[in-house]
Coordinates of C-alpha atoms and ligand atoms in Angstrom, one line a residue:
M967 CA 29.8 -48.4 -22.9
E968 CA 29.8 -49.7 -19.6
E969 CA 32.3 -47.9 -18.0
K970 CA 29.9 -45.0 -19.3
I971 CA 26.8 -47.0 -17.8
Q972 CA 28.9 -47.3 -14.5
A973 CA 29.7 -44.3 -14.2
L974 CA 26.2 -43.0 -14.7
L975 CA 24.6 -45.5 -12.1
N976 CA 27.0 -43.5 -9.5
E977 CA 25.9 -40.5 -10.5
V978 CA 22.2 -41.4 -10.4
S979 CA 23.0 -43.4 -6.7
A980 CA 24.5 -40.0 -5.5
Y981 CA 21.9 -37.2 -6.6
T982 CA 19.9 -35.3 -4.2
A983 CA 17.1 -33.1 -5.1
P984 CA 16.0 -29.8 -2.5
D985 CA 13.5 -29.3 -4.2
K986 CA 10.5 -29.9 -6.9
Q987 CA 12.0 -28.5 -9.7
A988 CA 15.7 -29.9 -8.9
V989 CA 13.5 -33.7 -9.3
E990 CA 12.2 -32.1 -12.4
N991 CA 15.8 -31.8 -13.8
F992 CA 16.6 -35.0 -12.7
R993 CA 13.5 -36.6 -14.4
M994 CA 14.7 -34.7 -17.9
K995 CA 18.3 -35.5 -17.8
Y996 CA 18.3 -39.2 -17.1
I997 CA 14.7 -40.3 -17.4
S998 CA 12.9 -38.9 -20.4
K999 CA 12.8 -39.8 -23.8
K1000 CA 15.6 -37.4 -24.9
G1001 CA 17.2 -38.4 -21.7
T1002 CA 20.6 -39.8 -21.5
L1003 CA 18.7 -43.4 -21.1
G1004 CA 17.5 -42.5 -24.0
E1005 CA 20.7 -42.0 -26.2
L1006 CA 22.2 -45.2 -24.4
F1007 CA 18.7 -47.0 -25.9
E1008 CA 19.5 -46.1 -29.3
E1009 CA 23.4 -46.5 -28.9
L1010 CA 22.6 -50.1 -27.6
K1011 CA 21.1 -50.8 -31.1
N1012 CA 25.5 -50.5 -32.3
V1013 CA 27.0 -52.5 -29.6
P1014 CA 28.4 -55.9 -31.5
V1015 CA 26.0 -58.9 -30.7
E1016 CA 28.4 -60.8 -28.5
Q1017 CA 28.2 -57.4 -25.9
K1018 CA 24.9 -56.7 -26.8
K1019 CA 23.3 -59.3 -23.9
N1020 CA 25.5 -57.3 -21.2
V1021 CA 25.4 -53.9 -22.0
G1022 CA 21.7 -54.5 -22.3
K1023 CA 21.7 -56.0 -19.0
I1024 CA 23.5 -53.0 -16.9
L1025 CA 21.4 -50.9 -19.4
N1026 CA 18.5 -52.3 -17.5
E1027 CA 19.6 -51.7 -14.4
L1028 CA 20.2 -48.6 -14.4
K1029 CA 17.3 -47.1 -16.1
K1030 CA 15.8 -49.2 -12.7
A1031 CA 17.6 -47.4 -10.8
A1032 CA 17.0 -44.0 -12.2
E1033 CA 13.7 -44.8 -11.9
T1034 CA 13.5 -46.3 -8.2
K1035 CA 15.5 -42.7 -7.9
F1036 CA 13.1 -40.6 -8.8
N1037 CA 9.7 -42.2 -7.1
E1038 CA 12.6 -41.0 -4.5
L1039 CA 13.4 -37.9 -4.7
N1040 CA 10.0 -37.0 -5.4
E1041 CA 8.3 -39.2 -1.8
S1042 CA 11.3 -37.1 0.0
I1043 CA 10.3 -33.6 -1.5
E1044 CA 6.3 -34.2 -1.1
A1045 CA 7.1 -35.7 2.6
S1046 CA 9.1 -32.6 3.5
S1047 CA 6.6 -30.3 1.9
A1048 CA 3.9 -31.8 4.3
S1049 CA 6.1 -31.7 7.4
G1050 CA 5.6 -28.3 6.6
D1051 CA 9.3 -27.0 5.5
I1052 CA 7.8 -25.0 2.7
G1053 CA 12.0 -23.2 1.9
L1054 CA 11.1 -20.4 3.8
D1055 CA 13.2 -19.4 6.9
L1056 CA 11.0 -18.3 8.9
T1057 CA 13.1 -17.3 11.2
L1058 CA 14.5 -14.6 9.6
P1059 CA 13.2 -10.6 10.6
P1060 CA 9.8 -10.0 8.7
V1061 CA 9.8 -7.6 5.7
A1062 CA 7.8 -4.5 6.5
N1063 CA 4.3 -4.2 4.8
K1064 CA 3.9 -1.5 2.8
I1065 CA 0.9 0.9 4.1
G1066 CA -0.6 3.5 3.6
N1067 CA -0.9 6.6 6.1
L1068 CA -3.6 8.8 6.6
H1069 CA -4.0 11.8 4.8
P1070 CA -2.4 15.0 6.7
L1071 CA -5.9 16.9 7.2
T1072 CA -6.9 14.0 8.7
Q1073 CA -4.6 13.1 11.3
T1074 CA -4.8 17.3 11.4
R1075 CA -7.9 16.7 12.3
S1076 CA -7.5 14.2 14.7
R1077 CA -5.4 15.9 16.6
I1078 CA -7.9 19.2 17.3
I1079 CA -10.9 16.5 17.9
E1080 CA -8.6 14.9 20.2
I1081 CA -7.8 18.4 22.3
F1082 CA -11.3 19.3 22.3
E1083 CA -12.3 16.3 23.4
R1084 CA -10.1 16.2 26.5
L1085 CA -12.2 19.8 26.8
G1086 CA -15.5 18.2 27.4
F1087 CA -16.8 18.9 23.8
N1088 CA -18.7 16.9 21.5
V1089 CA -17.9 16.0 18.0
A1090 CA -21.6 16.8 15.8
D1091 CA -21.5 16.6 11.7
G1092 CA -24.7 17.9 9.6
P1093 CA -25.5 18.2 5.8
E1094 CA -23.1 20.0 3.2
I1095 CA -26.3 21.0 1.0
E1096 CA -28.1 23.3 3.1
D1097 CA -31.0 25.7 2.8
D1098 CA -30.8 29.6 2.9
W1099 CA -31.6 29.6 6.5
H1100 CA -29.4 27.1 8.3
N1101 CA -26.1 28.8 6.1
F1102 CA -27.1 32.5 6.5
S1103 CA -30.2 33.8 7.5
A1104 CA -29.9 32.1 11.3
L1105 CA -26.3 33.8 11.5
N1106 CA -27.8 36.8 11.1
F1107 CA -26.6 37.6 7.7
P1108 CA -28.0 40.7 6.3
E1109 CA -30.4 40.2 3.1
N1110 CA -27.6 42.1 1.0
H1111 CA -24.2 40.5 2.5
P1112 CA -21.9 39.8 -0.3
A1113 CA -21.9 35.9 0.2
R1114 CA -25.5 35.5 -0.8
E1115 CA -23.7 36.3 -4.3
M1116 CA -23.7 33.6 -6.8
Q1117 CA -20.0 34.8 -7.6
D1118 CA -18.6 33.6 -3.3
T1119 CA -21.5 30.7 -2.9
F1120 CA -22.2 27.5 -4.7
F1121 CA -26.1 27.8 -5.3
I1122 CA -28.1 24.5 -6.4
E1123 CA -31.2 25.9 -6.6
K1124 CA -32.9 29.2 -6.3
N1125 CA -36.0 30.3 -4.8
P1126 CA -36.0 28.7 -2.6
D1127 CA -32.5 28.3 -2.2
L1128 CA -30.3 25.6 -1.5
L1129 CA -26.8 25.7 -1.3
L1130 CA -23.2 23.8 -0.7
R1131 CA -22.2 25.1 2.7
T1132 CA -20.2 27.8 3.4
H1133 CA -19.1 27.3 6.7
T1134 CA -20.3 24.0 9.5
S1135 CA -22.1 26.8 11.2
N1136 CA -25.1 24.9 10.3
V1137 CA -24.3 22.0 12.3
Q1138 CA -24.1 24.4 15.7
I1139 CA -27.8 26.2 14.5
R1140 CA -28.8 23.1 13.9
M1141 CA -27.6 21.6 17.6
M1142 CA -28.7 24.9 19.1
Q1143 CA -32.3 23.8 17.7
K1144 CA -32.8 20.8 18.8
Q1145 CA -31.0 20.9 22.4
K1146 CA -30.7 23.4 24.8
P1147 CA -27.8 24.0 26.5
P1148 CA -24.9 23.6 28.0
I1149 CA -24.3 23.4 24.7
R1150 CA -20.7 21.9 24.1
A1151 CA -19.4 21.1 20.4
I1152 CA -17.4 21.3 18.2
M1153 CA -18.0 20.8 13.8
P1154 CA -15.5 19.6 11.7
G1155 CA -16.3 19.3 7.8
R1156 CA -16.0 19.9 4.3
V1157 CA -17.2 23.6 2.9
Y1158 CA -17.2 25.5 0.1
R1159 CA -17.0 28.6 -1.5
N1160 CA -17.1 29.6 -5.4
E1161 CA -13.1 30.9 -5.8
A1162 CA -10.7 30.9 -8.0
I1163 CA -8.7 28.0 -7.2
S1164 CA -4.4 28.9 -6.2
A1165 CA -1.6 28.4 -4.0
R1166 CA -3.7 30.4 -1.3
A1167 CA -7.8 29.1 -2.4
H1168 CA -9.3 26.5 -3.3
C1169 CA -13.2 26.1 -4.2
F1170 CA -13.7 23.7 -1.1
F1171 CA -11.5 23.0 2.1
H1172 CA -12.1 21.8 5.6
Q1173 CA -13.1 23.6 8.9
V1174 CA -13.9 22.9 12.7
E1175 CA -16.0 25.9 14.3
G1176 CA -16.7 25.0 17.8
L1177 CA -19.4 26.6 20.2
Y1178 CA -19.9 26.4 24.1
V1179 CA -23.4 28.0 25.4
D1180 CA -24.1 27.8 28.7
K1181 CA -24.8 30.4 32.0
N1182 CA -21.9 32.8 32.2
V1183 CA -20.1 32.3 29.3
G1184 CA -17.3 34.9 28.9
F1185 CA -15.1 36.2 26.7
A1186 CA -12.1 34.8 29.4
D1187 CA -13.6 31.4 28.5
L1188 CA -12.8 31.9 25.1
K1189 CA -9.2 33.2 25.4
Q1190 CA -8.3 30.7 27.4
T1191 CA -9.9 27.6 25.7
L1192 CA -8.4 28.8 22.1
Y1193 CA -5.1 29.7 24.4
H1194 CA -5.1 25.7 25.3
F1195 CA -6.1 24.3 22.1
A1196 CA -2.6 26.8 20.7
K1197 CA -0.2 25.3 23.6
E1198 CA -1.2 21.7 22.5
M1199 CA -1.4 21.8 18.6
Y1200 CA 1.5 24.2 18.2
G1201 CA 4.1 23.6 22.2
K1202 CA 3.5 25.6 25.2
D1203 CA 6.5 28.0 24.3
I1204 CA 3.4 29.4 22.0
K1205 CA 2.3 33.2 21.8
I1206 CA -1.0 34.5 21.2
R1207 CA -2.7 37.5 20.4
F1208 CA -6.4 38.6 19.9
R1209 CA -7.4 41.7 17.0
P1210 CA -10.6 43.1 17.2
S1211 CA -13.0 41.8 14.1
Y1212 CA -16.4 41.5 12.9
F1213 CA -18.4 38.8 11.4
P1214 CA -22.2 39.3 11.4
F1215 CA -22.2 36.4 13.9
T1216 CA -20.5 36.7 16.9
E1217 CA -20.5 40.4 19.2
P1218 CA -17.9 41.2 19.8
S1219 CA -15.6 39.1 17.0
A1220 CA -11.7 38.5 17.2
E1221 CA -9.5 37.3 15.0
I1222 CA -6.8 34.9 17.0
D1223 CA -3.0 34.9 15.4
V1224 CA -0.4 32.7 17.1
S1225 CA 3.6 33.7 17.1
C1226 CA 5.2 32.5 13.4
L1227 CA 6.3 28.6 14.4
I1228 CA 9.0 29.3 11.3
C1229 CA 10.8 32.2 12.5
K1230 CA 9.4 32.2 16.2
G1231 CA 8.5 36.0 15.6
K1232 CA 10.9 37.4 14.4
G1233 CA 9.6 37.8 11.2
C1234 CA 9.7 35.9 7.4
N1235 CA 7.2 35.4 4.2
V1236 CA 5.1 33.2 5.7
C1237 CA 3.9 35.4 8.5
K1238 CA 4.7 37.9 5.6
Y1239 CA 7.7 39.8 8.6
S1240 CA 4.4 40.8 11.1
G1241 CA 5.8 37.7 13.5
W1242 CA 2.4 36.7 13.5
V1243 CA 0.1 34.1 11.6
E1244 CA -3.7 34.1 11.3
I1245 CA -5.1 30.7 13.0
A1246 CA -8.8 30.9 13.5
G1247 CA -12.1 33.5 14.1
S1248 CA -13.8 33.5 16.9
G1249 CA -16.6 36.2 19.2
M1250 CA -19.4 35.9 21.6
V1251 CA -22.0 34.1 19.8
H1252 CA -24.5 37.3 18.9
P1253 CA -28.1 37.7 20.8
N1254 CA -29.7 37.6 17.5
V1255 CA -28.3 34.3 16.2
L1256 CA -29.2 32.8 19.9
K1257 CA -32.8 33.9 19.4
N1258 CA -33.0 32.7 15.7
C1259 CA -32.2 28.9 17.5
G1260 CA -35.2 29.3 20.2
I1261 CA -32.1 30.0 23.2
D1262 CA -32.9 33.0 25.3
P1263 CA -29.6 35.8 25.6
E1264 CA -31.1 36.6 28.9
E1265 CA -30.8 33.8 30.2
F1266 CA -27.7 32.1 28.5
T1267 CA -24.1 33.4 26.5
G1268 CA -21.9 31.6 24.6
F1269 CA -18.8 31.6 22.4
A1270 CA -17.8 30.1 18.8
F1271 CA -14.6 29.7 16.9
G1272 CA -14.2 29.0 13.7
M1273 CA -10.6 27.4 11.7
G1274 CA -9.9 26.2 8.5
I1275 CA -8.1 22.9 8.7
E1276 CA -5.5 23.6 5.8
R1277 CA -4.3 26.5 7.5
V1278 CA -3.3 24.7 10.6
T1279 CA -1.6 21.8 8.5
M1280 CA 0.5 24.0 6.3
L1281 CA 2.1 25.8 9.4
R1282 CA 2.5 22.4 11.0
Y1283 CA 4.2 20.8 8.6
Q1284 CA 5.4 24.0 6.6
I1285 CA 3.5 23.7 3.2
N1286 CA 2.9 26.2 0.5
D1287 CA 0.2 25.2 -1.6
L1288 CA -3.6 24.4 -0.9
R1289 CA -4.3 22.4 -4.1
L1290 CA -1.6 19.7 -2.9
F1291 CA -4.3 18.9 -0.4
S1292 CA -6.7 17.4 -3.0
E1293 CA -4.1 16.1 -6.2
N1294 CA -3.4 12.8 -4.9
D1295 CA -0.5 12.8 -5.8
I1296 CA 1.6 10.1 -3.7
R1297 CA 4.7 11.7 -3.3
F1298 CA 2.9 14.6 -1.2
L1299 CA 0.9 11.9 0.1
R1300 CA 3.6 10.0 1.2
Q1301 CA 5.7 12.4 3.4
F1302 CA 3.2 11.8 6.1
Q1303 CA 4.0 8.9 7.8
P1304 CA 3.1 8.9 11.3
V1305 CA 6.4 8.4 13.7
I1306 CA 6.7 5.5 15.9
Ligands
2NL877 C1 -12.7 31.7 10.6 C2 -14.3 32.5 11.3 C3 -15.6 31.7 12.8 C4 -17.8 31.3 13.9 C5 -17.5 31.3 13.4 C6 -20.2 30.7 14.7 C7 -21.1 29.9 14.7 C8 -22.2 30.1 15.5 C9 -22.4 31.2 16.0 C10 -21.5 31.9 15.9 CL1 -23.8 28.9 15.0 N1 -20.1 31.7 15.3 N2 -18.8 30.7 14.2 C11 -17.3 32.5 14.9 C12 -16.2 33.0 14.3 C13 -15.7 32.8 13.5 O1 -15.3 31.4 11.9 O2 -12.1 32.1 9.7 N3 -13.3 30.2 9.7 C14 -12.3 29.8 9.6

């Protein structure tokens, strides 16, 4: 038994502990009641009387040595954590934080704003719940226009009418009422239409409308502004074309197409084999609209345009289903990490 105790004495004095857990393991193994010391004191009862004194003495030495060692180990662990050594290697490269990314529609909206801000356009905002006058009447919609029907527009109240705006033109109307030209602003925002939801239509979407009213603003300004926008948004090789169209609030009106980004104009299913995709509607602000807002159409002229942010984003990233934008599916949203 003496030899066994001697061996244990050596073991105890050589013990090292790198962390708190190792110190606790030491305590359990040697000092605790169920540990080695406890067992040895049990065994001491069976040692012959003539040896008992001697064995008891070295066993007590072992006990003391283990207790001293335990205190030492504890102190050195305390001291190393107080000195800032917390078992972390700070020279290792950091683990990148998993941060989120902006929604693809937000990214596109920011890019659109950036392009027009550099041309001197302000950014304006207005209410999504609107009255009939700011959404329809001021914009020269005739009394019996289909957009004024329940199946096309979400009405909140009837007589007097309150509705969810169907475009952000209400913001332009409010701006023209409040402010004298020159006016140069874009209006991004959410708009609502009473449509059956499918891959190509939704009951809400996002729009950016633009307005430029001043003396001598002409169709050439409209064309160059939107051509510049298309080149900034889609690349300098983009082609652009204007097709005659009709809106109650512009005269003349034009639909704007860009050469298909997918097939470069050769023909594919995105451009329906025409080589062109529609990106915006536009036109010269109708004199009635200017008059309705207290601006003299003899003195001032202006152009306006409107585009869907979803549509621009779908072309940018080749997304084929509008519903993906509002389903909050993380597998879709995570694909729009900005490139650093
Ligand atoms: C489209 C077409 C358009 C406008 C919006 C506008 C606003 C005022 C006066 C005149 Cl206050 N026009 N906005 C003009 C032409 C087209 O939007 O396809 N949007 C998604």
